[in-house]
Structures are given as C-alpha cells and as structure tokens.
Amino acid sequence: QVLKESYYVKHAKEIAAEYEDPNVEGLYETQVPLLFRAICDMGCVCSVNRQQGGFRERVTRRGERPDTISLQDLSFGTTTANPYLPAKQHLSKIYVYHSFSDSDGGVRGLLSLSTPLDSFKCKVWVVNRYAQSQKPPLSRFLREMALEGQGQVEEGTPAALLMERLAKEGIDFATDIVDSHEEAWAALNDAIKTYQEENVGTPT
C-alpha cells in the first residue's frame, strides 16, 4: 500500500505503531534521501560513541582515517545536556563551499573554506584529476565582481561597504590543486582542525 505524504504526516503516530505488528515486514519511504532521514532521526545534537571496534576506536587507537562513519557509531544527545548553540556568547562562523562538475562525473570541482569574514582569508582546493592545471586568479575575479556589485547595492549599507573593501583589498586566497574529492575533503578537515586548535575556547 502506498500512502500520500499528507496522510503519512497526519497519522504518523498510528503508522509508527505498525512497527510493533509482527505481521508487518517493514515500512518504507520513497523519494526521501537517506541522509535526510538520518538527520531527522539523530536530531541536531549527537556524539561519537565508544562502541568496541567503532569509529572512535579506529581513529584514536589504530590511527586510521575512515572515509565514512556509521549511524551505529553516533549517539543521540539531548539539547538539555548539550545545547545546540551557546547562549549569550559570540559564535564565530566558518563557511564551506563546494561545487563539482556533472558532465564528467565530478572529475573537476572546487572546494573552499572561509574563516570569519573579518580575517578576509580563504583556502581553496581545486579538484582536477588531469592535473597540470593553473591556479585560477581568484583574487582578480573577486575584485572584478566586487567592482561590478558596487553599482548594484545602496550606498552606505553594509553590503556596499563590504563590496568597497573587497574591491580595494580583496581576499587572501591560498589555492592548491588536488587529484580527487577525497583529497580535497581530507585537506579541508585538516584545515578545520587546525583552525579549532588555534582558536581554543571560541565556539564555531
């Protein structure tokens, strides 16, 4: 039997109770990404548990760097014991951007990490399996876009001030060429770890 989404939402509790019926083999959802379902089940706060042979043990004791983590390695955490966001405390932000090509299976792409905007620094990893590609002139591209954007925002606004600063000073890009997505994500993870070590006590 196939149910409409509206019916499922309205009768979610009754449908969930069907799991207990021994005659029901299972309940399945269509057109719902597994990642979305995992996030809904885990909530906004979770931690890596200490199960034997799990992710934590593989990393801390065996020195491995697994590409994936199982949901069995994660434990749900309540927002009472572990607040999702700190109250009355400045929260620094870092921004991650990624874009990969569709036409060739993602052989080419770009991954970037930007620390808080007041630092005006950005790390970029260009994914190109065929290597020997030149680093793109990102600083020049940004200044040209900022100059063009200045005429599209109202003078005196925060956006206008930002465009003016970007046009004059730009952003300090540190660009590397890598061969694969895995290499780019590993480098990104290392960069985030370094940032956290250099900013101990600053919630991010």
mmCIF file of C-alpha atoms in Angstrom:
data_model
loop_
_atom_site.group_PDB
_atom_site.id
_atom_site.type_symbol
_atom_site.label_atom_id
_atom_site.label_comp_id
_atom_site.label_asym_id
_atom_site.label_seq_id
_atom_site.Cartn_x
_atom_site.Cartn_y
_atom_site.Cartn_z
ATOM 1 C CA GLN A 1 0.000 0.000 0.000
ATOM 2 C CA VAL A 2 1.294 3.450 -0.971
ATOM 3 C CA LEU A 3 0.356 6.415 1.238
ATOM 4 C CA LYS A 4 0.307 10.100 0.339
ATOM 5 C CA GLU A 5 2.701 12.333 2.250
ATOM 6 C CA SER A 6 -0.164 14.358 3.738
ATOM 7 C CA TYR A 7 -1.785 11.189 5.116
ATOM 8 C CA TYR A 8 1.532 9.970 6.499
ATOM 9 C CA VAL A 9 2.144 13.242 8.359
ATOM 10 C CA LYS A 10 -1.388 13.315 9.776
ATOM 11 C CA HIS A 11 -1.243 9.711 11.010
ATOM 12 C CA ALA A 12 2.469 9.437 11.800
ATOM 13 C CA LYS A 13 1.945 8.083 15.335
ATOM 14 C CA GLU A 14 -0.508 5.394 14.249
ATOM 15 C CA ILE A 15 1.744 4.365 11.387
ATOM 16 C CA ALA A 16 4.760 4.191 13.687
ATOM 17 C CA ALA A 17 2.816 1.807 15.909
ATOM 18 C CA GLU A 18 2.583 -0.583 12.966
ATOM 19 C CA TYR A 19 6.256 -1.395 13.508
ATOM 20 C CA GLU A 20 5.214 -3.453 16.537
ATOM 21 C CA ASP A 21 2.875 -5.662 14.499
ATOM 22 C CA PRO A 22 4.645 -8.991 13.826
ATOM 23 C CA ASN A 23 2.747 -9.311 10.549
ATOM 24 C CA VAL A 24 4.305 -6.120 9.178
ATOM 25 C CA GLU A 25 7.609 -6.731 7.420
ATOM 26 C CA GLY A 26 8.556 -3.075 7.205
ATOM 27 C CA LEU A 27 7.587 0.496 6.375
ATOM 28 C CA TYR A 28 9.448 2.184 3.566
ATOM 29 C CA GLU A 29 9.581 5.765 2.325
ATOM 30 C CA THR A 30 10.123 6.667 -1.307
ATOM 31 C CA GLN A 31 11.851 9.762 -2.660
ATOM 32 C CA VAL A 32 13.370 10.573 0.745
ATOM 33 C CA PRO A 33 17.205 10.780 0.781
ATOM 34 C CA LEU A 34 18.792 8.526 3.376
ATOM 35 C CA LEU A 35 20.895 11.412 4.664
ATOM 36 C CA PHE A 36 17.757 13.445 5.359
ATOM 37 C CA ARG A 37 16.205 10.536 7.259
ATOM 38 C CA ALA A 38 19.410 10.059 9.258
ATOM 39 C CA ILE A 39 19.455 13.740 10.262
ATOM 40 C CA CYS A 40 15.799 13.570 11.293
ATOM 41 C CA ASP A 41 16.491 10.507 13.445
ATOM 42 C CA MET A 42 19.665 11.852 15.071
ATOM 43 C CA GLY A 43 18.440 15.378 15.736
ATOM 44 C CA CYS A 44 20.612 18.484 15.952
ATOM 45 C CA VAL A 45 22.996 17.134 18.611
ATOM 46 C CA CYS A 46 24.835 13.826 18.570
ATOM 47 C CA SER A 47 28.212 12.438 19.581
ATOM 48 C CA VAL A 48 30.546 9.660 18.507
ATOM 49 C CA ASN A 49 30.054 6.766 20.906
ATOM 50 C CA ARG A 50 32.691 4.401 22.274
ATOM 51 C CA GLN A 51 31.470 1.081 20.924
ATOM 52 C CA GLN A 52 34.173 -1.537 20.518
ATOM 53 C CA GLY A 53 35.693 -1.560 17.061
ATOM 54 C CA GLY A 54 33.768 1.585 16.136
ATOM 55 C CA PHE A 55 34.781 4.837 14.501
ATOM 56 C CA ARG A 56 36.292 6.418 17.632
ATOM 57 C CA GLU A 57 38.498 3.401 18.336
ATOM 58 C CA ARG A 58 39.642 3.192 14.714
ATOM 59 C CA VAL A 59 40.737 6.836 14.757
ATOM 60 C CA THR A 60 42.184 7.253 18.260
ATOM 61 C CA ARG A 61 43.770 3.834 18.767
ATOM 62 C CA ARG A 62 44.503 2.484 15.311
ATOM 63 C CA GLY A 63 45.350 5.810 13.665
ATOM 64 C CA GLU A 64 43.005 5.166 10.746
ATOM 65 C CA ARG A 65 41.248 7.857 8.687
ATOM 66 C CA PRO A 66 37.903 6.306 7.645
ATOM 67 C CA ASP A 67 36.088 7.992 4.763
ATOM 68 C CA THR A 68 32.683 7.258 6.273
ATOM 69 C CA ILE A 69 31.023 6.854 9.661
ATOM 70 C CA SER A 70 28.147 4.516 10.509
ATOM 71 C CA LEU A 71 24.982 5.654 12.242
ATOM 72 C CA GLN A 72 25.741 2.941 14.791
ATOM 73 C CA ASP A 73 28.785 4.996 15.796
ATOM 74 C CA LEU A 74 26.617 8.004 16.671
ATOM 75 C CA SER A 75 24.573 8.532 19.807
ATOM 76 C CA PHE A 76 21.660 10.926 20.158
ATOM 77 C CA GLY A 77 22.226 13.833 22.539
ATOM 78 C CA THR A 78 19.635 15.995 24.227
ATOM 79 C CA THR A 79 19.753 19.762 23.923
ATOM 80 C CA THR A 80 19.280 19.947 27.698
ATOM 81 C CA ALA A 81 22.662 18.392 28.400
ATOM 82 C CA ASN A 82 24.307 19.638 25.206
ATOM 83 C CA PRO A 83 22.949 22.984 23.992
ATOM 84 C CA TYR A 84 22.787 23.178 20.215
ATOM 85 C CA LEU A 85 24.080 26.769 20.224
ATOM 86 C CA PRO A 86 25.754 28.552 23.155
ATOM 87 C CA ALA A 87 23.608 31.239 24.757
ATOM 88 C CA LYS A 88 24.853 34.801 25.226
ATOM 89 C CA GLN A 89 28.158 34.036 23.555
ATOM 90 C CA HIS A 90 29.656 35.207 20.293
ATOM 91 C CA LEU A 91 29.632 32.435 17.719
ATOM 92 C CA SER A 92 32.360 32.514 15.104
ATOM 93 C CA LYS A 93 31.445 31.118 11.726
ATOM 94 C CA ILE A 94 33.358 29.339 9.026
ATOM 95 C CA TYR A 95 31.931 28.826 5.571
ATOM 96 C CA VAL A 96 32.368 25.809 3.318
ATOM 97 C CA TYR A 97 31.542 25.971 -0.376
ATOM 98 C CA HIS A 98 31.743 23.114 -2.853
ATOM 99 C CA SER A 99 30.854 22.698 -6.492
ATOM 100 C CA PHE A 100 31.658 19.736 -8.735
ATOM 101 C CA SER A 101 31.009 19.163 -12.423
ATOM 102 C CA ASP A 102 28.082 17.000 -13.543
ATOM 103 C CA SER A 103 29.068 16.371 -17.144
ATOM 104 C CA ASP A 104 32.140 14.243 -16.379
ATOM 105 C CA GLY A 105 31.127 12.560 -13.135
ATOM 106 C CA GLY A 106 32.616 15.216 -10.889
ATOM 107 C CA VAL A 107 36.204 14.890 -12.131
ATOM 108 C CA ARG A 108 36.558 18.654 -11.838
ATOM 109 C CA GLY A 109 35.424 20.816 -8.976
ATOM 110 C CA LEU A 110 36.173 23.353 -6.297
ATOM 111 C CA LEU A 111 36.069 23.234 -2.513
ATOM 112 C CA SER A 112 36.710 26.257 -0.300
ATOM 113 C CA LEU A 113 36.897 27.128 3.382
ATOM 114 C CA SER A 114 36.497 30.701 4.572
ATOM 115 C CA THR A 115 37.208 31.667 8.170
ATOM 116 C CA PRO A 116 35.308 34.591 9.769
ATOM 117 C CA LEU A 117 34.894 37.418 7.290
ATOM 118 C CA ASP A 118 36.952 39.903 9.295
ATOM 119 C CA SER A 119 40.069 37.825 8.531
ATOM 120 C CA PHE A 120 39.454 38.030 4.755
ATOM 121 C CA LYS A 121 41.235 34.721 4.170
ATOM 122 C CA CYS A 122 40.065 31.744 2.168
ATOM 123 C CA LYS A 123 41.551 28.326 1.457
ATOM 124 C CA VAL A 124 40.635 26.775 -1.882
ATOM 125 C CA TRP A 125 41.205 23.288 -3.267
ATOM 126 C CA VAL A 126 40.711 22.873 -6.996
ATOM 127 C CA VAL A 127 39.913 19.278 -7.919
ATOM 128 C CA ASN A 128 41.348 18.310 -11.294
ATOM 129 C CA ARG A 129 42.199 14.683 -11.908
ATOM 130 C CA TYR A 130 44.094 15.604 -15.059
ATOM 131 C CA ALA A 131 46.410 17.872 -13.048
ATOM 132 C CA GLN A 132 48.884 20.353 -14.518
ATOM 133 C CA SER A 133 46.121 22.951 -14.462
ATOM 134 C CA GLN A 134 46.978 26.507 -13.500
ATOM 135 C CA LYS A 135 45.645 28.023 -10.325
ATOM 136 C CA PRO A 136 42.695 30.297 -11.152
ATOM 137 C CA PRO A 137 43.223 34.027 -10.476
ATOM 138 C CA LEU A 138 40.549 34.125 -7.781
ATOM 139 C CA SER A 139 41.684 37.443 -6.305
ATOM 140 C CA ARG A 140 41.272 39.179 -9.658
ATOM 141 C CA PHE A 141 37.900 37.526 -10.265
ATOM 142 C CA LEU A 142 36.670 38.671 -6.850
ATOM 143 C CA ARG A 143 37.784 42.281 -7.320
ATOM 144 C CA GLU A 144 36.076 42.442 -10.710
ATOM 145 C CA MET A 145 32.846 41.057 -9.245
ATOM 146 C CA ALA A 146 33.036 43.483 -6.295
ATOM 147 C CA LEU A 147 33.525 46.450 -8.607
ATOM 148 C CA GLU A 148 30.518 45.362 -10.625
ATOM 149 C CA GLY A 149 28.495 44.757 -7.456
ATOM 150 C CA GLN A 150 29.161 48.240 -6.084
ATOM 151 C CA GLY A 151 26.770 49.714 -8.616
ATOM 152 C CA GLN A 152 24.013 47.277 -7.659
ATOM 153 C CA VAL A 153 23.737 47.977 -3.920
ATOM 154 C CA GLU A 154 22.557 51.015 -2.000
ATOM 155 C CA GLU A 155 25.317 53.366 -0.854
ATOM 156 C CA GLY A 156 26.173 53.372 2.839
ATOM 157 C CA THR A 157 24.698 49.940 3.509
ATOM 158 C CA PRO A 158 26.758 47.074 4.997
ATOM 159 C CA ALA A 159 26.662 45.362 1.607
ATOM 160 C CA ALA A 160 28.059 48.468 -0.087
ATOM 161 C CA LEU A 161 30.844 48.796 2.485
ATOM 162 C CA LEU A 162 31.743 45.140 2.032
ATOM 163 C CA MET A 163 31.827 45.484 -1.755
ATOM 164 C CA GLU A 164 34.067 48.548 -1.420
ATOM 165 C CA ARG A 165 36.512 46.735 0.843
ATOM 166 C CA LEU A 166 36.580 43.647 -1.380
ATOM 167 C CA ALA A 167 37.228 45.807 -4.440
ATOM 168 C CA LYS A 168 40.167 47.546 -2.709
ATOM 169 C CA GLU A 169 41.699 44.830 -0.555
ATOM 170 C CA GLY A 170 40.272 41.602 -1.938
ATOM 171 C CA ILE A 171 40.654 38.301 -0.110
ATOM 172 C CA ASP A 172 43.840 36.389 0.566
ATOM 173 C CA PHE A 173 43.296 33.115 -1.336
ATOM 174 C CA ALA A 174 45.515 30.094 -0.638
ATOM 175 C CA THR A 175 44.897 27.734 -3.555
ATOM 176 C CA ASP A 176 46.011 24.118 -4.032
ATOM 177 C CA ILE A 177 45.407 21.684 -6.895
ATOM 178 C CA VAL A 178 44.350 18.157 -5.826
ATOM 179 C CA ASP A 179 43.512 14.996 -7.745
ATOM 180 C CA SER A 180 40.309 13.823 -6.066
ATOM 181 C CA HIS A 181 37.333 14.734 -3.917
ATOM 182 C CA GLU A 182 38.722 12.594 -1.112
ATOM 183 C CA GLU A 183 41.987 14.507 -1.084
ATOM 184 C CA ALA A 184 40.145 17.840 -1.051
ATOM 185 C CA TRP A 185 37.819 16.855 1.801
ATOM 186 C CA ALA A 186 40.735 15.442 3.816
ATOM 187 C CA ALA A 187 42.627 18.722 3.401
ATOM 188 C CA LEU A 188 39.502 20.666 4.393
ATOM 189 C CA ASN A 189 39.115 18.541 7.515
ATOM 190 C CA ASP A 190 42.748 19.175 8.471
ATOM 191 C CA ALA A 191 42.273 22.924 7.934
ATOM 192 C CA ILE A 192 39.201 22.984 10.197
ATOM 193 C CA LYS A 193 41.082 21.025 12.861
ATOM 194 C CA THR A 194 43.970 23.499 12.694
ATOM 195 C CA TYR A 195 41.538 26.423 12.962
ATOM 196 C CA GLN A 196 39.938 24.914 16.061
ATOM 197 C CA GLU A 197 43.327 24.298 17.680
ATOM 198 C CA GLU A 198 44.339 27.913 17.032
ATOM 199 C CA ASN A 199 41.044 29.249 18.392
ATOM 200 C CA VAL A 200 40.565 27.197 21.533
ATOM 201 C CA GLY A 201 37.572 28.335 23.570
ATOM 202 C CA THR A 202 35.894 30.068 20.627
ATOM 203 C CA PRO A 203 32.671 28.238 19.730
ATOM 204 C CA THR A 204 32.435 27.671 15.994
#
